[in-house]
PDB file of C-alpha atoms in Angstrom:
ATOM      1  CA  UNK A 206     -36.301  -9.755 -50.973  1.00 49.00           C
ATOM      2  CA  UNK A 207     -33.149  -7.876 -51.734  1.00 51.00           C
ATOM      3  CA  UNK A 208     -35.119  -4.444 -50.853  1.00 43.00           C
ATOM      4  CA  UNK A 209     -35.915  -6.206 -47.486  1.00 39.00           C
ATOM      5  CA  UNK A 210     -32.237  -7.165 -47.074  1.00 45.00           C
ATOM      6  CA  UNK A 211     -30.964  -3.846 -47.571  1.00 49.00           C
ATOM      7  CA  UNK A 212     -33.430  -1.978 -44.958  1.00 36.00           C
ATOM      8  CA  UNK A 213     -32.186  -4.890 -42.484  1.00 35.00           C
ATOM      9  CA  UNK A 214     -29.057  -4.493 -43.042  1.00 42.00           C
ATOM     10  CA  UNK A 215     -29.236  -0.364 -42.596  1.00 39.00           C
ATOM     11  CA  UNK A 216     -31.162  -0.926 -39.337  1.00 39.00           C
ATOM     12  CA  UNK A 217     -28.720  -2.759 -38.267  1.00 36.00           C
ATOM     13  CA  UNK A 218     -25.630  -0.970 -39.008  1.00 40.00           C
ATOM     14  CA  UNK A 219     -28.090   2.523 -37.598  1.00 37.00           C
ATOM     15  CA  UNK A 220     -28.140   0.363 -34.275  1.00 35.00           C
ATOM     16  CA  UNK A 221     -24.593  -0.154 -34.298  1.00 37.00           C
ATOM     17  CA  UNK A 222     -23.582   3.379 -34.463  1.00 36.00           C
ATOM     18  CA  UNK A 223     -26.348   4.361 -31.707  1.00 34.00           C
ATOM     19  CA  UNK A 224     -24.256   1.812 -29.270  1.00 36.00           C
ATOM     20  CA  UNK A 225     -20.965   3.564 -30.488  1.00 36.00           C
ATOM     21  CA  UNK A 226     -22.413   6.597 -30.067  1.00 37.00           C
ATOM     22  CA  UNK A 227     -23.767   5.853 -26.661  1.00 42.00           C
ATOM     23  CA  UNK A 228     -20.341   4.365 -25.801  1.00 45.00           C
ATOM     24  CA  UNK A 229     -18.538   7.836 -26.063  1.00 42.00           C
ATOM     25  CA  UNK A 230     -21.174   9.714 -25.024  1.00 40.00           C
ATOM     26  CA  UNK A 231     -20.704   8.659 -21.821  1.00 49.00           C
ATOM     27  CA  UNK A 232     -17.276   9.054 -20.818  1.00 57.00           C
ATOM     28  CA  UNK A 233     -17.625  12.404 -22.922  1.00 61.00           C
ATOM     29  CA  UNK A 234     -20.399  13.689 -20.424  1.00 58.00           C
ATOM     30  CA  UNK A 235     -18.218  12.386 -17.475  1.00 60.00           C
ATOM     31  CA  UNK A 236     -14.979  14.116 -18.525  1.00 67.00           C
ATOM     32  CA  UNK A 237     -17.374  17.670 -19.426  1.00 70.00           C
ATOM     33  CA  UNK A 238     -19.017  17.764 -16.273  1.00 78.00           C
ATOM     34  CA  UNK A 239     -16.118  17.593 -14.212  1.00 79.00           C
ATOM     35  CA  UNK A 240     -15.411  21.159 -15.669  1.00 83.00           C
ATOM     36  CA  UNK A 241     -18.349  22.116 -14.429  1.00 89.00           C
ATOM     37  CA  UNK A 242     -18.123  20.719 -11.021  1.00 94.00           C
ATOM     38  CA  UNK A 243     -14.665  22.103 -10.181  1.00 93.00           C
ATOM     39  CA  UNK A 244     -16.041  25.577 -11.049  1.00 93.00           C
ATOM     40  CA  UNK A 245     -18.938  24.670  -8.422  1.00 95.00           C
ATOM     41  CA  UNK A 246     -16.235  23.896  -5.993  1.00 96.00           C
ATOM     42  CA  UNK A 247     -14.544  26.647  -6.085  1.00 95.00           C
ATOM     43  CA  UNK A 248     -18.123  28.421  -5.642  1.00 96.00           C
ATOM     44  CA  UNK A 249     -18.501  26.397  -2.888  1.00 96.00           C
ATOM     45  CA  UNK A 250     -15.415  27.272  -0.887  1.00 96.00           C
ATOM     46  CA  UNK A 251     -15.761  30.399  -1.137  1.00 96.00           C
ATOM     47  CA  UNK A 252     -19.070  31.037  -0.097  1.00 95.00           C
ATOM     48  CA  UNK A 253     -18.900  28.171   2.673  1.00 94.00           C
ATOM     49  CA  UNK A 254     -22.740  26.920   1.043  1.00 95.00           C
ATOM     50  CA  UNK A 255     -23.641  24.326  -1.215  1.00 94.00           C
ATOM     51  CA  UNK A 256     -23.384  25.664  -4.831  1.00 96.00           C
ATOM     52  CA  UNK A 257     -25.258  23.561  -7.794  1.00 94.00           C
ATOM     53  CA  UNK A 258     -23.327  22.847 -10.637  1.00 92.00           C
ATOM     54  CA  UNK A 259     -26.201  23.840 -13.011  1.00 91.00           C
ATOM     55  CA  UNK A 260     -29.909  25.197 -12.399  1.00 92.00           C
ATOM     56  CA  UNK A 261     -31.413  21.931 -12.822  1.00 91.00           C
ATOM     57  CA  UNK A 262     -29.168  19.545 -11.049  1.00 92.00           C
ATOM     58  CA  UNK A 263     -30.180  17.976  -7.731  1.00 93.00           C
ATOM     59  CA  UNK A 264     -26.863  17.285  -6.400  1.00 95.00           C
ATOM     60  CA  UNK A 265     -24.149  19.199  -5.520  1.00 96.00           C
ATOM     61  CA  UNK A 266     -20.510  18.957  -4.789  1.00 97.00           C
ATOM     62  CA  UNK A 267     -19.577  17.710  -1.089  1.00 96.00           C
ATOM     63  CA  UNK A 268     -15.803  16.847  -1.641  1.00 97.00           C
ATOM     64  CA  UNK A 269     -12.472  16.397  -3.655  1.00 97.00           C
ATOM     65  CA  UNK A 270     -10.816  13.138  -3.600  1.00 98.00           C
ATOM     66  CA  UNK A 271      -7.655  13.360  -4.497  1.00 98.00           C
ATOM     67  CA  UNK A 272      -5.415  10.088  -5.630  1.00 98.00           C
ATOM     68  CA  UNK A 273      -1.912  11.456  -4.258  1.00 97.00           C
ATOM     69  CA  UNK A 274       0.321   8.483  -6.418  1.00 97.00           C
ATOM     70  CA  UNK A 275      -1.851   8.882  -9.407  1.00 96.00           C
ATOM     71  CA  UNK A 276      -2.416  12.560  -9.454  1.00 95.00           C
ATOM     72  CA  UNK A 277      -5.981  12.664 -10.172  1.00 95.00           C
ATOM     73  CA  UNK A 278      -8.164  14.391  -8.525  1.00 96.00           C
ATOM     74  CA  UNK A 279     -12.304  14.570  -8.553  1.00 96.00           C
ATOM     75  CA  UNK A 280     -15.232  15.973  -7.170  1.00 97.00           C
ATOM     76  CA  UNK A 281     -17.162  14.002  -5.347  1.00 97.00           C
ATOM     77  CA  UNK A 282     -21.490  14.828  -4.999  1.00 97.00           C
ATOM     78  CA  UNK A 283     -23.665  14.270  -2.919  1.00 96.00           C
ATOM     79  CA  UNK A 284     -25.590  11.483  -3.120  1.00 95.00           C
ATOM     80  CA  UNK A 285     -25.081   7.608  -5.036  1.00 92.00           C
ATOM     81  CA  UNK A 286     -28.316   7.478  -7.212  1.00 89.00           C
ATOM     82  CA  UNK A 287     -27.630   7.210 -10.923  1.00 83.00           C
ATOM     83  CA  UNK A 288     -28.007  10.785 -11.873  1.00 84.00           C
ATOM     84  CA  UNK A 289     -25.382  11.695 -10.039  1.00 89.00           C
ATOM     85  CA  UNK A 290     -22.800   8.643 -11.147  1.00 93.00           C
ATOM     86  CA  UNK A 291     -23.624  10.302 -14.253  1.00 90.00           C
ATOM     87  CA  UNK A 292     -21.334  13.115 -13.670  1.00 93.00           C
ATOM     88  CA  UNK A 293     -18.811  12.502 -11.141  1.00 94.00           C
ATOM     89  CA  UNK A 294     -18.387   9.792  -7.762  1.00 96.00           C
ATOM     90  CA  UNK A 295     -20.867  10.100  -5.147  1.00 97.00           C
ATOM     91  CA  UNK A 296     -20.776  10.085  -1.581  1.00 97.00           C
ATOM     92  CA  UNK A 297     -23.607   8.299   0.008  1.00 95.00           C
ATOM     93  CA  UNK A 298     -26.253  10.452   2.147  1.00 88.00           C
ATOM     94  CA  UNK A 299     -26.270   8.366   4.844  1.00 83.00           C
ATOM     95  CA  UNK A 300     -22.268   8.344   5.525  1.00 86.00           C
ATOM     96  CA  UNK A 301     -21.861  11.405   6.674  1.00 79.00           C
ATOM     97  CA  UNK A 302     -18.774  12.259   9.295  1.00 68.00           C
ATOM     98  CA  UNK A 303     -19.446  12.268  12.293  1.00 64.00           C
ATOM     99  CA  UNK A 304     -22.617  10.483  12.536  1.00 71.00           C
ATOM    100  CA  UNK A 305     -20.965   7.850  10.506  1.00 82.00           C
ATOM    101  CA  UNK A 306     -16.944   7.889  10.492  1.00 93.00           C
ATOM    102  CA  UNK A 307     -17.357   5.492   7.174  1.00 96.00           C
ATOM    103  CA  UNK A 308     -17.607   8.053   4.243  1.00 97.00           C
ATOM    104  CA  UNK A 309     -18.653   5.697   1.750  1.00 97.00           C
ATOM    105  CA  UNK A 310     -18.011   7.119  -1.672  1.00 98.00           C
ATOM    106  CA  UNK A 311     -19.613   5.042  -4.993  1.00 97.00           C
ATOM    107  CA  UNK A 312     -18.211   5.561  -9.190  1.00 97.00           C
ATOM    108  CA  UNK A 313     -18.922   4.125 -12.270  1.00 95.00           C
ATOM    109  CA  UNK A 314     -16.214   1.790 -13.278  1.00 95.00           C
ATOM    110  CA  UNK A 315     -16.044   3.101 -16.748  1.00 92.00           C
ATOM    111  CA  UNK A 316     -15.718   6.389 -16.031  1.00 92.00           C
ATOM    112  CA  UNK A 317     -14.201   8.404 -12.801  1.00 93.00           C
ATOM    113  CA  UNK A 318     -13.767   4.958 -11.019  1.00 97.00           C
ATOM    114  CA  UNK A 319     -11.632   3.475 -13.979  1.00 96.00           C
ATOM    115  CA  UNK A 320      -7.933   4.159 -12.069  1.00 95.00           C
ATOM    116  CA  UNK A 321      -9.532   2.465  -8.695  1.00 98.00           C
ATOM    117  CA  UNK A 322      -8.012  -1.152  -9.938  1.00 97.00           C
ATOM    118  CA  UNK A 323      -3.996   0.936 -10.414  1.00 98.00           C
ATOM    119  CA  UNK A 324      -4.615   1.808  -6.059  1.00 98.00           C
ATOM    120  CA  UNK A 325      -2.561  -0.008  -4.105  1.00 98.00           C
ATOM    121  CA  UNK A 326      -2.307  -0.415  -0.207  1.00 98.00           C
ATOM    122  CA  UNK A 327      -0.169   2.019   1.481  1.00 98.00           C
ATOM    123  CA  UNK A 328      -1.009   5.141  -1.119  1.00 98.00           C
ATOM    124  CA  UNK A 329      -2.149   7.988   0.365  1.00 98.00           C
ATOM    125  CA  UNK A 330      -5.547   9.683  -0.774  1.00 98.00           C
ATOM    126  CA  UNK A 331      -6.285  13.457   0.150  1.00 97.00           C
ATOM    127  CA  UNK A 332     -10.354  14.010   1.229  1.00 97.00           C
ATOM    128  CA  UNK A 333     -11.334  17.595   0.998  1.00 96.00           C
ATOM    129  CA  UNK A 334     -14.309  18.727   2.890  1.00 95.00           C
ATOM    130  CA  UNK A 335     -16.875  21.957   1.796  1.00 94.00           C
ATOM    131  CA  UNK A 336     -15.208  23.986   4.697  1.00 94.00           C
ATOM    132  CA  UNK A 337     -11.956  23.562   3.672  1.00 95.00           C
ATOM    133  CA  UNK A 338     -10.696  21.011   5.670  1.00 94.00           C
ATOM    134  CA  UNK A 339      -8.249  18.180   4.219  1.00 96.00           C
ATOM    135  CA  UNK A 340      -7.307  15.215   5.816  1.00 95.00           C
ATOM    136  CA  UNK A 341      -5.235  12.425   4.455  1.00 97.00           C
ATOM    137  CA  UNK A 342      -5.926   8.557   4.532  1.00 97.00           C
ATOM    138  CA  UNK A 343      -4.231   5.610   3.984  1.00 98.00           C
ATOM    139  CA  UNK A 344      -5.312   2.982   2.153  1.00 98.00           C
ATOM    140  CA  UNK A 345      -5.149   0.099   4.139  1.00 98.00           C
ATOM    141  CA  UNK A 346      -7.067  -2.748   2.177  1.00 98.00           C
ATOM    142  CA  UNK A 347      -8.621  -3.710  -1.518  1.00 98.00           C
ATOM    143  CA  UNK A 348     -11.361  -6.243  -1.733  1.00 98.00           C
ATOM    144  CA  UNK A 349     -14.044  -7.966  -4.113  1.00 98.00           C
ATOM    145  CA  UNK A 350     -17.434  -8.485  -2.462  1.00 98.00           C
ATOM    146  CA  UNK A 351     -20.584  -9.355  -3.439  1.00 98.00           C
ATOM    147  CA  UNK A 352     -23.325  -7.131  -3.659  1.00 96.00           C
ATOM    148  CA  UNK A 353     -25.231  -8.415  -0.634  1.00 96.00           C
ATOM    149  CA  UNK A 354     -22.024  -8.318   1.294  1.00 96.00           C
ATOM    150  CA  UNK A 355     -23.166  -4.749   2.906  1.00 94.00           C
ATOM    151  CA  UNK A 356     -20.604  -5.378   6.020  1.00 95.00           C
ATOM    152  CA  UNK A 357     -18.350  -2.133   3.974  1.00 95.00           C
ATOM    153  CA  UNK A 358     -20.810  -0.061   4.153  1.00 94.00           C
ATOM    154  CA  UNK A 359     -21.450   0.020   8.161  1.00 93.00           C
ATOM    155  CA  UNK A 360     -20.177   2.318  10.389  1.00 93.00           C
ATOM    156  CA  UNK A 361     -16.701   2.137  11.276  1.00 93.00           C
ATOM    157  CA  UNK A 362     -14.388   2.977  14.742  1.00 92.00           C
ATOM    158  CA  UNK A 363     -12.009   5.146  12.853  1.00 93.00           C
ATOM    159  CA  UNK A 364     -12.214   7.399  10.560  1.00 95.00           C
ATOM    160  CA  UNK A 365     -12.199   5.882   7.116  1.00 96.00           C
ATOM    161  CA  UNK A 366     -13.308   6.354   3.851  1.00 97.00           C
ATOM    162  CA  UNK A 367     -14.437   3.687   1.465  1.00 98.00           C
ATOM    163  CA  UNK A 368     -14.435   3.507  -2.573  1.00 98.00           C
ATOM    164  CA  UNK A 369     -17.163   1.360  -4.111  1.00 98.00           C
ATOM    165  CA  UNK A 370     -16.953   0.918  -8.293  1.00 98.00           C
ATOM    166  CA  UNK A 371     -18.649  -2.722  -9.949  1.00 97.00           C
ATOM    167  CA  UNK A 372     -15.987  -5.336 -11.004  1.00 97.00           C
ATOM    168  CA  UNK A 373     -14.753  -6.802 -13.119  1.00 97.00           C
ATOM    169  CA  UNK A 374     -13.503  -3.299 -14.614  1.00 96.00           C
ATOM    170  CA  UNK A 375     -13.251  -4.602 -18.219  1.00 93.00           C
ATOM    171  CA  UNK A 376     -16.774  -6.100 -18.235  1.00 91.00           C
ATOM    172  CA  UNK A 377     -19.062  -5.321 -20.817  1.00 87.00           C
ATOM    173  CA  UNK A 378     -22.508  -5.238 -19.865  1.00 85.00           C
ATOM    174  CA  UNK A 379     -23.178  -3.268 -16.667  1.00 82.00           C
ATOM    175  CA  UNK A 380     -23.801  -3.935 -13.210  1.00 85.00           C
ATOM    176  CA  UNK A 381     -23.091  -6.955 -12.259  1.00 93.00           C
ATOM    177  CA  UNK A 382     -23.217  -8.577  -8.563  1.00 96.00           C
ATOM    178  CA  UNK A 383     -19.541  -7.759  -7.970  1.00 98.00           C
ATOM    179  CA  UNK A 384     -18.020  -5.067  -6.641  1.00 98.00           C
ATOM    180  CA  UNK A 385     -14.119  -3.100  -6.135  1.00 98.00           C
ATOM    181  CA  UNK A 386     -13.736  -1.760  -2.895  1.00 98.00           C
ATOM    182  CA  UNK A 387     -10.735   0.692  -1.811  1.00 99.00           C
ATOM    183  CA  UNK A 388     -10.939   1.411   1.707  1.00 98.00           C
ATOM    184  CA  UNK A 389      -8.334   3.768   3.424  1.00 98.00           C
ATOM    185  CA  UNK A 390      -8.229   4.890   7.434  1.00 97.00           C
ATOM    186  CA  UNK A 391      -7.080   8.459   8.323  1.00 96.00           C
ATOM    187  CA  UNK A 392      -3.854   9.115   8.245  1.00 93.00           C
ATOM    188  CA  UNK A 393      -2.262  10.021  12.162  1.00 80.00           C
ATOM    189  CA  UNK A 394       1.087  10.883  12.022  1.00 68.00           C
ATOM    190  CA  UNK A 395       3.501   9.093  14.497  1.00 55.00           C
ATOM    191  CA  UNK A 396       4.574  12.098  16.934  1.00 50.00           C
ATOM    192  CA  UNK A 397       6.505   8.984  18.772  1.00 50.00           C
ATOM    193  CA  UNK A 398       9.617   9.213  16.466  1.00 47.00           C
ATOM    194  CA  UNK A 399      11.579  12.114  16.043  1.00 50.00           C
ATOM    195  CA  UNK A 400      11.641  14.719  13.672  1.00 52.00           C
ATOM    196  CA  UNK A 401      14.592  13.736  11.865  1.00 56.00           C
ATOM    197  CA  UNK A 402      13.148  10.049  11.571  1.00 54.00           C
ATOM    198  CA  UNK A 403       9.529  11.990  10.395  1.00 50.00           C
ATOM    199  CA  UNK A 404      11.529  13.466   7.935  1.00 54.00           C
ATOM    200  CA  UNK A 405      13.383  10.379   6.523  1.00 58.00           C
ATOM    201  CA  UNK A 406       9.471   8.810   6.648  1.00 54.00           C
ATOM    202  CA  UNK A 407       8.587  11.512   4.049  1.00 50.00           C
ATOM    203  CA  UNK A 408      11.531  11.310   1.779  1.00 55.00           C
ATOM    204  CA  UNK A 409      11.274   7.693   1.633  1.00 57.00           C
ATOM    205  CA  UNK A 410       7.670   8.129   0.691  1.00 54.00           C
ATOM    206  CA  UNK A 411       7.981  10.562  -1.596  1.00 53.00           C
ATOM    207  CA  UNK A 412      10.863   9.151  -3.749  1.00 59.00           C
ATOM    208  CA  UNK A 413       8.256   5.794  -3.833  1.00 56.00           C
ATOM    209  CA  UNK A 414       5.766   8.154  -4.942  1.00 51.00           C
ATOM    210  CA  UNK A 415       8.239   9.288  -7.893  1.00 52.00           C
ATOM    211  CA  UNK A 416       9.621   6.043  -8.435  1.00 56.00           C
ATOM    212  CA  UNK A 417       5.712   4.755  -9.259  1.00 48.00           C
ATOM    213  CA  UNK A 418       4.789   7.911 -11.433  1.00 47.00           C
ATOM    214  CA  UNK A 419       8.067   7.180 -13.724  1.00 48.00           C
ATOM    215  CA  UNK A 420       7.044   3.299 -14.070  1.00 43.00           C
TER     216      UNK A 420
END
């Protein structure tokens, strides 16, 4: 009986470190392949094609999104299926600009979607496209929905981009029916004022900007 005890007991605590272990592993991978996928970028920029992270992978970089009040920054691939969540945000293949001005862009809340709860409506994100391009959005609403509340995920009149992460953020087991959604509109600036009240515009917004990154 004690024998019997004893192997439960070590099966037990063997199971225990395999969750911890799985538990780090995780946000390990995510952090590591980030590396990775910057270095793709780069590839990717200069050589105006698709490069592949590694060999094997079946994704490849499409973006950066860049958090401008948070100063993060990550690199978005292509495609929302769970191998690529794995490794970094990804940008559903059917929202592509322009057939769909909606670029709907999906992350694990554990992991590269963690900060999407700290976003707040009027902060600016920067979208980086494969040819170079950067545009900047605004974000103009945050939002729990359902999962079978799709109505986010249609195509839109403006150009917008929408974050998608499961909620609650501190939730234990995954999934869930719930989900965080960030969605920001491009970012026109008003040529109706003048240059000196532009330019006021910007300082205001950029002393907010440093008043939030102190606080």
């Amino acid at each position: 009986m004690a024998l019997k005890r004893s192997v439960i007991s070590a099966g037990l605590a063997a199971a225990g470190m395999l969750v911890i272990a799985q538990g780090f592993w995780i946000p390990i991978k995510a952090i590591a392949a980030q590396a990775f996928l910057n270095y793709a970028w780069v590839e990717t920029l200069e050589r105006g094609a698709p490069q592949k992270p590694w060999p094997w992978a079946d994704t490849w970089p499409v973006a950066r999104l860049t958090f401008d009040a948070l100063g993060e920054s990550l690199i978005v691939l292509e495609g929302a299926n769970g191998a690529a969540l794995a490794f970094g945000p990804g940008r559903m293949i059917n929202s592509v600009y322009p057939n769909n001005p909606n670029t709907v862009i999906a992350g694990h809340r554990d992991t590269h979607f963690a900060d999407l709860k700290a976003v707040k409506v009027g902060q600016l994100l920067t979208y980086q496209a494969s040819d170079g391009s950067v545009q900047s959005f605004e974000v103009i609403d945050t939002r729990i929905v359902h999962e079978t509340q799709t109505g986010v995920l249609e195509p839109t009149t403006e150009p917008t981009l929408t974050l998608i992460t499961c909620y609650p953020f501190d939730a234990i087991a995954p999934g869930g029916p719930l989900r965080y959604v960030v969605r920001a509109q491009l970012d026109v600036p008003d040529y109706s004022l003048s240059s000196s009240a532009r330019l006021a515009r910007v300082f205001k917004e950029a002393l907010e900007m440093s008043s939030r990154a102190q606080f």
